[in-house]
Amino acid sequence: MDRMPSSPGYPDGRTPLRTPIRALIAATVSLAALSLAVATASSAATLPAAPEPVPPPPGVGATCVIQHPDCNDRSFGAGGSEPGSLGSSGDGAPPPTGAPSPGCGEDVSGSGPDGVVSSAPCIPGPVPKPRPLIVVPRPGMADVRPTAFTSATVLPDDRTVDVRFWSGIEPCSVLDHVDVAYGSDALTITLFQGSDPNAGLVACPEIAVLKQVTVTLDQDLAGRRIVDGAA
């Protein structure tokens, strides 16, 4: 059997397998990079796309956000801006008209744990004016004292005056009599009220009541001023 020629350092004729170390390292790095790329591509292919959120349809009590592109800021209740729905400009029932009464809604005073939150109902439309309670004088009251009035309206006959004043609840506050003093350029009206002595020991709540008494003059007013004798 013929032997291979001897190589330097190997007298028996064997030649070692010489593979450069750098080539082996490069091959190993290439295989690792290829495996990582395949794994990343496989994960991306199996991961489902996130569904795009769908805004909920407007319902009863739906709230509009101004920044939302589909918001209908004029909606009220159900239906949004669909024609014919509640709160729209179609054939449905329109929202309440008129401005809410002033001072209504939620009011927050203070901050932190010491804050106080109060609320008042908002009623659409103008604030109704108080209607006075029509009274007539009842002489004989106790603790009679003069009471100022808030307005005096002269009727077309120039001899009748409707006088309005704030008072309390009967029997604690009862109109006793009305005095009228006639002057050349003014007419002085003074209201007197007291408490009913026949009511006994009663407790009246402190509630203001708008009252009105009709005063019939003995003379025409004839352009004279009306003066409050209790002012």
PDB file of C-alpha atoms in Angstrom:
ATOM      1  CA  MET A   1       0.000   0.000   0.000  1.00  0.00           C
ATOM      2  CA  ASP A   2       1.498   3.340  -1.047  1.00  0.00           C
ATOM      3  CA  ARG A   3       1.796   6.040   1.600  1.00  0.00           C
ATOM      4  CA  MET A   4       1.225   9.708   1.055  1.00  0.00           C
ATOM      5  CA  PRO A   5       4.280  11.828   1.038  1.00  0.00           C
ATOM      6  CA  SER A   6       5.226  13.062   4.438  1.00  0.00           C
ATOM      7  CA  SER A   7       4.377  16.612   5.418  1.00  0.00           C
ATOM      8  CA  PRO A   8       6.610  18.727   7.532  1.00  0.00           C
ATOM      9  CA  GLY A   9       5.944  17.850  11.160  1.00  0.00           C
ATOM     10  CA  TYR A  10       4.046  14.681  10.289  1.00  0.00           C
ATOM     11  CA  PRO A  11       6.663  11.995   9.519  1.00  0.00           C
ATOM     12  CA  ASP A  12       4.109   9.214   9.173  1.00  0.00           C
ATOM     13  CA  GLY A  13       2.576  10.789   6.073  1.00  0.00           C
ATOM     14  CA  ARG A  14      -0.778  11.968   7.612  1.00  0.00           C
ATOM     15  CA  THR A  15      -2.117  15.414   6.564  1.00  0.00           C
ATOM     16  CA  PRO A  16      -4.518  17.139   9.024  1.00  0.00           C
ATOM     17  CA  LEU A  17      -7.894  18.641   7.882  1.00  0.00           C
ATOM     18  CA  ARG A  18      -7.208  22.309   7.799  1.00  0.00           C
ATOM     19  CA  THR A  19     -10.384  24.503   7.964  1.00  0.00           C
ATOM     20  CA  PRO A  20      -9.834  28.150   8.780  1.00  0.00           C
ATOM     21  CA  ILE A  21     -11.267  29.130  12.194  1.00  0.00           C
ATOM     22  CA  ARG A  22     -12.685  32.399  10.811  1.00  0.00           C
ATOM     23  CA  ALA A  23     -14.720  30.510   8.198  1.00  0.00           C
ATOM     24  CA  LEU A  24     -16.311  28.337  10.889  1.00  0.00           C
ATOM     25  CA  ILE A  25     -17.256  31.334  13.022  1.00  0.00           C
ATOM     26  CA  ALA A  26     -18.799  33.161  10.033  1.00  0.00           C
ATOM     27  CA  ALA A  27     -20.875  30.111   9.127  1.00  0.00           C
ATOM     28  CA  THR A  28     -22.166  29.768  12.690  1.00  0.00           C
ATOM     29  CA  VAL A  29     -23.194  33.440  12.882  1.00  0.00           C
ATOM     30  CA  SER A  30     -24.988  33.197   9.518  1.00  0.00           C
ATOM     31  CA  LEU A  31     -27.015  30.180  10.632  1.00  0.00           C
ATOM     32  CA  ALA A  32     -28.051  31.904  13.877  1.00  0.00           C
ATOM     33  CA  ALA A  33     -29.166  35.050  12.034  1.00  0.00           C
ATOM     34  CA  LEU A  34     -31.172  32.994   9.507  1.00  0.00           C
ATOM     35  CA  SER A  35     -32.918  31.074  12.306  1.00  0.00           C
ATOM     36  CA  LEU A  36     -33.864  34.342  14.093  1.00  0.00           C
ATOM     37  CA  ALA A  37     -35.286  35.870  10.892  1.00  0.00           C
ATOM     38  CA  VAL A  38     -37.417  32.794  10.229  1.00  0.00           C
ATOM     39  CA  ALA A  39     -38.807  32.813  13.786  1.00  0.00           C
ATOM     40  CA  THR A  40     -39.701  36.534  13.612  1.00  0.00           C
ATOM     41  CA  ALA A  41     -41.497  36.140  10.282  1.00  0.00           C
ATOM     42  CA  SER A  42     -43.491  33.174  11.594  1.00  0.00           C
ATOM     43  CA  SER A  43     -44.665  35.134  14.697  1.00  0.00           C
ATOM     44  CA  ALA A  44     -45.764  38.137  12.623  1.00  0.00           C
ATOM     45  CA  ALA A  45     -47.752  35.904  10.271  1.00  0.00           C
ATOM     46  CA  THR A  46     -49.715  34.203  13.096  1.00  0.00           C
ATOM     47  CA  LEU A  47     -50.481  37.395  15.118  1.00  0.00           C
ATOM     48  CA  PRO A  48     -53.978  38.765  14.153  1.00  0.00           C
ATOM     49  CA  ALA A  49     -54.409  42.480  13.508  1.00  0.00           C
ATOM     50  CA  ALA A  50     -56.133  44.435  16.283  1.00  0.00           C
ATOM     51  CA  PRO A  51     -59.717  45.344  15.311  1.00  0.00           C
ATOM     52  CA  GLU A  52     -60.436  49.039  14.848  1.00  0.00           C
ATOM     53  CA  PRO A  53     -62.712  50.325  17.649  1.00  0.00           C
ATOM     54  CA  VAL A  54     -66.269  51.117  16.565  1.00  0.00           C
ATOM     55  CA  PRO A  55     -67.973  54.025  18.358  1.00  0.00           C
ATOM     56  CA  PRO A  56     -71.228  52.988  20.073  1.00  0.00           C
ATOM     57  CA  PRO A  57     -74.478  54.267  18.540  1.00  0.00           C
ATOM     58  CA  PRO A  58     -76.134  57.184  20.331  1.00  0.00           C
ATOM     59  CA  GLY A  59     -78.828  56.179  22.776  1.00  0.00           C
ATOM     60  CA  VAL A  60     -80.996  57.664  25.488  1.00  0.00           C
ATOM     61  CA  GLY A  61     -78.897  60.042  27.516  1.00  0.00           C
ATOM     62  CA  ALA A  62     -75.969  59.849  25.070  1.00  0.00           C
ATOM     63  CA  THR A  63     -73.285  62.436  25.670  1.00  0.00           C
ATOM     64  CA  CYS A  64     -71.568  64.281  22.851  1.00  0.00           C
ATOM     65  CA  VAL A  65     -67.886  65.107  22.951  1.00  0.00           C
ATOM     66  CA  ILE A  66     -67.060  68.193  20.924  1.00  0.00           C
ATOM     67  CA  GLN A  67     -63.716  66.836  19.760  1.00  0.00           C
ATOM     68  CA  HIS A  68     -65.347  63.708  18.302  1.00  0.00           C
ATOM     69  CA  PRO A  69     -65.768  64.090  14.501  1.00  0.00           C
ATOM     70  CA  ASP A  70     -69.161  62.317  14.490  1.00  0.00           C
ATOM     71  CA  CYS A  71     -70.567  64.214  17.447  1.00  0.00           C
ATOM     72  CA  ASN A  72     -73.907  65.971  17.135  1.00  0.00           C
ATOM     73  CA  ASP A  73     -73.721  68.640  19.801  1.00  0.00           C
ATOM     74  CA  ARG A  74     -77.402  69.552  19.361  1.00  0.00           C
ATOM     75  CA  SER A  75     -78.734  66.088  20.167  1.00  0.00           C
ATOM     76  CA  PHE A  76     -81.020  65.584  23.160  1.00  0.00           C
ATOM     77  CA  GLY A  77     -81.997  62.153  24.387  1.00  0.00           C
ATOM     78  CA  ALA A  78     -82.178  59.352  21.838  1.00  0.00           C
ATOM     79  CA  GLY A  79     -81.722  59.405  18.110  1.00  0.00           C
ATOM     80  CA  GLY A  80     -78.765  61.770  17.700  1.00  0.00           C
ATOM     81  CA  SER A  81     -79.099  63.657  14.442  1.00  0.00           C
ATOM     82  CA  GLU A  82     -81.261  61.177  12.551  1.00  0.00           C
ATOM     83  CA  PRO A  83     -84.242  62.914  10.891  1.00  0.00           C
ATOM     84  CA  GLY A  84     -87.434  62.447  12.837  1.00  0.00           C
ATOM     85  CA  SER A  85     -85.721  61.340  16.040  1.00  0.00           C
ATOM     86  CA  LEU A  86     -86.073  62.926  19.444  1.00  0.00           C
ATOM     87  CA  GLY A  87     -83.867  65.973  19.689  1.00  0.00           C
ATOM     88  CA  SER A  88     -83.360  66.471  15.966  1.00  0.00           C
ATOM     89  CA  SER A  89     -84.726  69.052  13.583  1.00  0.00           C
ATOM     90  CA  GLY A  90     -86.896  66.482  11.799  1.00  0.00           C
ATOM     91  CA  ASP A  91     -90.509  65.515  12.504  1.00  0.00           C
ATOM     92  CA  GLY A  92     -89.823  64.079  15.968  1.00  0.00           C
ATOM     93  CA  ALA A  93     -90.518  65.784  19.269  1.00  0.00           C
ATOM     94  CA  PRO A  94     -88.283  68.862  19.626  1.00  0.00           C
ATOM     95  CA  PRO A  95     -86.176  69.439  22.711  1.00  0.00           C
ATOM     96  CA  PRO A  96     -87.440  71.873  25.316  1.00  0.00           C
ATOM     97  CA  THR A  97     -87.115  75.483  24.241  1.00  0.00           C
ATOM     98  CA  GLY A  98     -86.201  78.479  26.309  1.00  0.00           C
ATOM     99  CA  ALA A  99     -83.189  79.250  28.415  1.00  0.00           C
ATOM    100  CA  PRO A 100     -82.862  77.482  31.775  1.00  0.00           C
ATOM    101  CA  SER A 101     -83.558  79.477  34.873  1.00  0.00           C
ATOM    102  CA  PRO A 102     -80.530  81.345  36.223  1.00  0.00           C
ATOM    103  CA  GLY A 103     -78.677  79.865  39.171  1.00  0.00           C
ATOM    104  CA  CYS A 104     -79.589  76.289  38.269  1.00  0.00           C
ATOM    105  CA  GLY A 105     -77.274  73.325  37.821  1.00  0.00           C
ATOM    106  CA  GLU A 106     -74.393  72.137  39.960  1.00  0.00           C
ATOM    107  CA  ASP A 107     -72.386  74.530  42.089  1.00  0.00           C
ATOM    108  CA  VAL A 108     -69.114  73.531  43.739  1.00  0.00           C
ATOM    109  CA  SER A 109     -67.634  75.654  46.503  1.00  0.00           C
ATOM    110  CA  GLY A 110     -64.293  74.895  48.098  1.00  0.00           C
ATOM    111  CA  SER A 111     -61.917  72.079  47.220  1.00  0.00           C
ATOM    112  CA  GLY A 112     -60.673  68.803  48.622  1.00  0.00           C
ATOM    113  CA  PRO A 113     -62.509  67.041  51.439  1.00  0.00           C
ATOM    114  CA  ASP A 114     -64.022  70.354  52.609  1.00  0.00           C
ATOM    115  CA  GLY A 115     -65.677  71.083  49.256  1.00  0.00           C
ATOM    116  CA  VAL A 116     -69.453  71.455  49.127  1.00  0.00           C
ATOM    117  CA  VAL A 117     -71.522  70.458  46.079  1.00  0.00           C
ATOM    118  CA  SER A 118     -75.054  71.818  45.703  1.00  0.00           C
ATOM    119  CA  SER A 119     -77.477  71.518  42.816  1.00  0.00           C
ATOM    120  CA  ALA A 120     -80.710  73.161  41.703  1.00  0.00           C
ATOM    121  CA  PRO A 121     -83.084  71.884  39.007  1.00  0.00           C
ATOM    122  CA  CYS A 122     -82.856  73.594  35.620  1.00  0.00           C
ATOM    123  CA  ILE A 123     -86.359  74.403  34.364  1.00  0.00           C
ATOM    124  CA  PRO A 124     -86.484  75.638  30.741  1.00  0.00           C
ATOM    125  CA  GLY A 125     -88.143  78.953  30.122  1.00  0.00           C
ATOM    126  CA  PRO A 126     -88.249  82.241  31.990  1.00  0.00           C
ATOM    127  CA  VAL A 127     -88.411  82.295  35.762  1.00  0.00           C
ATOM    128  CA  PRO A 128     -92.068  82.752  36.806  1.00  0.00           C
ATOM    129  CA  LYS A 129     -92.813  85.847  38.859  1.00  0.00           C
ATOM    130  CA  PRO A 130     -94.314  85.285  42.301  1.00  0.00           C
ATOM    131  CA  ARG A 131     -98.061  85.843  42.550  1.00  0.00           C
ATOM    132  CA  PRO A 132     -99.130  87.890  45.579  1.00  0.00           C
ATOM    133  CA  LEU A 133    -101.580  86.731  48.210  1.00  0.00           C
ATOM    134  CA  ILE A 134    -104.563  89.110  48.278  1.00  0.00           C
ATOM    135  CA  VAL A 135    -105.316  90.263  51.816  1.00  0.00           C
ATOM    136  CA  VAL A 136    -107.672  92.738  53.504  1.00  0.00           C
ATOM    137  CA  PRO A 137    -107.012  94.622  56.753  1.00  0.00           C
ATOM    138  CA  ARG A 138    -108.103  92.902  59.977  1.00  0.00           C
ATOM    139  CA  PRO A 139    -108.138  95.421  62.835  1.00  0.00           C
ATOM    140  CA  GLY A 140    -107.486  94.231  66.376  1.00  0.00           C
ATOM    141  CA  MET A 141    -104.071  92.604  65.929  1.00  0.00           C
ATOM    142  CA  ALA A 142    -101.483  92.628  68.720  1.00  0.00           C
ATOM    143  CA  ASP A 143     -98.008  94.168  68.547  1.00  0.00           C
ATOM    144  CA  VAL A 144     -98.982  96.342  65.582  1.00  0.00           C
ATOM    145  CA  ARG A 145     -96.015  97.918  63.788  1.00  0.00           C
ATOM    146  CA  PRO A 146     -95.477  99.735  60.457  1.00  0.00           C
ATOM    147  CA  THR A 147     -94.390  97.601  57.490  1.00  0.00           C
ATOM    148  CA  ALA A 148     -92.688  98.854  54.340  1.00  0.00           C
ATOM    149  CA  PHE A 149     -94.146  97.982  50.937  1.00  0.00           C
ATOM    150  CA  THR A 150     -92.315  97.138  47.691  1.00  0.00           C
ATOM    151  CA  SER A 151     -94.626  98.609  45.038  1.00  0.00           C
ATOM    152  CA  ALA A 152     -97.747 100.726  44.601  1.00  0.00           C
ATOM    153  CA  THR A 153     -99.668 100.526  41.311  1.00  0.00           C
ATOM    154  CA  VAL A 154    -102.285 103.162  40.513  1.00  0.00           C
ATOM    155  CA  LEU A 155    -105.280 101.847  38.544  1.00  0.00           C
ATOM    156  CA  PRO A 156    -106.927 103.809  35.691  1.00  0.00           C
ATOM    157  CA  ASP A 157    -109.592 105.333  37.948  1.00  0.00           C
ATOM    158  CA  ASP A 158    -106.801 107.313  39.739  1.00  0.00           C
ATOM    159  CA  ARG A 159    -108.320 106.425  43.120  1.00  0.00           C
ATOM    160  CA  THR A 160    -107.411 102.757  43.508  1.00  0.00           C
ATOM    161  CA  VAL A 161    -103.890 101.650  44.422  1.00  0.00           C
ATOM    162  CA  ASP A 162    -102.642  98.044  44.600  1.00  0.00           C
ATOM    163  CA  VAL A 163     -99.913  97.904  47.251  1.00  0.00           C
ATOM    164  CA  ARG A 164     -97.606  94.896  47.444  1.00  0.00           C
ATOM    165  CA  PHE A 165     -95.440  94.047  50.440  1.00  0.00           C
ATOM    166  CA  TRP A 166     -93.468  91.160  51.885  1.00  0.00           C
ATOM    167  CA  SER A 167     -94.794  89.653  55.086  1.00  0.00           C
ATOM    168  CA  GLY A 168     -94.845  86.441  57.090  1.00  0.00           C
ATOM    169  CA  ILE A 169     -97.323  83.620  57.599  1.00  0.00           C
ATOM    170  CA  GLU A 170    -100.579  84.147  59.446  1.00  0.00           C
ATOM    171  CA  PRO A 171    -101.464  84.233  62.299  1.00  0.00           C
ATOM    172  CA  CYS A 172     -98.019  85.583  63.203  1.00  0.00           C
ATOM    173  CA  SER A 173     -98.096  88.294  60.504  1.00  0.00           C
ATOM    174  CA  VAL A 174    -101.497  89.813  59.762  1.00  0.00           C
ATOM    175  CA  LEU A 175    -102.302  93.169  58.115  1.00  0.00           C
ATOM    176  CA  ASP A 176    -104.097  95.285  60.702  1.00  0.00           C
ATOM    177  CA  HIS A 177    -104.858  98.579  58.890  1.00  0.00           C
ATOM    178  CA  VAL A 178    -103.652 101.059  56.250  1.00  0.00           C
ATOM    179  CA  ASP A 179    -103.169 104.806  56.879  1.00  0.00           C
ATOM    180  CA  VAL A 180    -103.261 107.367  54.054  1.00  0.00           C
ATOM    181  CA  ALA A 181    -102.027 110.968  54.495  1.00  0.00           C
ATOM    182  CA  TYR A 182    -102.801 113.468  51.729  1.00  0.00           C
ATOM    183  CA  GLY A 183    -100.377 116.239  50.905  1.00  0.00           C
ATOM    184  CA  SER A 184    -100.216 118.868  48.179  1.00  0.00           C
ATOM    185  CA  ASP A 185     -97.484 117.126  46.180  1.00  0.00           C
ATOM    186  CA  ALA A 186     -97.365 113.620  47.705  1.00  0.00           C
ATOM    187  CA  LEU A 187     -99.577 110.960  49.167  1.00  0.00           C
ATOM    188  CA  THR A 188     -98.192 108.833  52.035  1.00  0.00           C
ATOM    189  CA  ILE A 189     -99.395 105.252  52.509  1.00  0.00           C
ATOM    190  CA  THR A 190     -98.411 103.333  55.655  1.00  0.00           C
ATOM    191  CA  LEU A 191     -99.142  99.636  56.248  1.00  0.00           C
ATOM    192  CA  PHE A 192     -99.493  98.268  59.779  1.00  0.00           C
ATOM    193  CA  GLN A 193     -99.368  94.586  60.656  1.00  0.00           C
ATOM    194  CA  GLY A 194     -99.256  92.494  63.831  1.00  0.00           C
ATOM    195  CA  SER A 195    -100.122  89.051  65.176  1.00  0.00           C
ATOM    196  CA  ASP A 196    -103.511  87.496  65.868  1.00  0.00           C
ATOM    197  CA  PRO A 197    -104.097  87.521  69.633  1.00  0.00           C
ATOM    198  CA  ASN A 198    -106.731  84.811  69.345  1.00  0.00           C
ATOM    199  CA  ALA A 199    -104.333  82.278  67.810  1.00  0.00           C
ATOM    200  CA  GLY A 200    -102.816  81.279  71.165  1.00  0.00           C
ATOM    201  CA  LEU A 201     -99.292  79.922  71.408  1.00  0.00           C
ATOM    202  CA  VAL A 202     -98.340  79.029  67.859  1.00  0.00           C
ATOM    203  CA  ALA A 203     -95.009  78.775  66.079  1.00  0.00           C
ATOM    204  CA  CYS A 204     -94.858  80.110  62.521  1.00  0.00           C
ATOM    205  CA  PRO A 205     -92.074  79.120  60.112  1.00  0.00           C
ATOM    206  CA  GLU A 206     -89.940  81.994  58.881  1.00  0.00           C
ATOM    207  CA  ILE A 207     -91.205  82.023  55.291  1.00  0.00           C
ATOM    208  CA  ALA A 208     -91.583  85.262  53.329  1.00  0.00           C
ATOM    209  CA  VAL A 209     -94.954  85.747  51.650  1.00  0.00           C
ATOM    210  CA  LEU A 210     -95.684  88.366  48.982  1.00  0.00           C
ATOM    211  CA  LYS A 211     -99.019  89.993  49.813  1.00  0.00           C
ATOM    212  CA  GLN A 212    -101.176  92.642  48.156  1.00  0.00           C
ATOM    213  CA  VAL A 213    -103.794  94.983  49.563  1.00  0.00           C
ATOM    214  CA  THR A 214    -106.062  97.260  47.529  1.00  0.00           C
ATOM    215  CA  VAL A 215    -106.316 100.794  48.907  1.00  0.00           C
ATOM    216  CA  THR A 216    -109.186 103.087  47.877  1.00  0.00           C
ATOM    217  CA  LEU A 217    -108.275 106.778  48.091  1.00  0.00           C
ATOM    218  CA  ASP A 218    -110.598 109.563  49.184  1.00  0.00           C
ATOM    219  CA  GLN A 219    -109.136 111.877  46.542  1.00  0.00           C
ATOM    220  CA  ASP A 220    -107.782 111.482  43.051  1.00  0.00           C
ATOM    221  CA  LEU A 221    -104.060 111.029  42.998  1.00  0.00           C
ATOM    222  CA  ALA A 222    -103.849 113.773  40.375  1.00  0.00           C
ATOM    223  CA  GLY A 223    -100.175 113.224  39.578  1.00  0.00           C
ATOM    224  CA  ARG A 224     -98.945 113.296  43.173  1.00  0.00           C
ATOM    225  CA  ARG A 225     -96.124 111.042  44.350  1.00  0.00           C
ATOM    226  CA  ILE A 226     -96.785 107.999  46.504  1.00  0.00           C
ATOM    227  CA  VAL A 227     -94.539 107.798  49.567  1.00  0.00           C
ATOM    228  CA  ASP A 228     -93.988 104.791  51.859  1.00  0.00           C
ATOM    229  CA  GLY A 229     -94.715 105.916  55.421  1.00  0.00           C
ATOM    230  CA  ALA A 230     -92.715 102.992  56.902  1.00  0.00           C
ATOM    231  CA  ALA A 231     -89.573 103.536  54.837  1.00  0.00           C
TER     232      ALA A 231
END
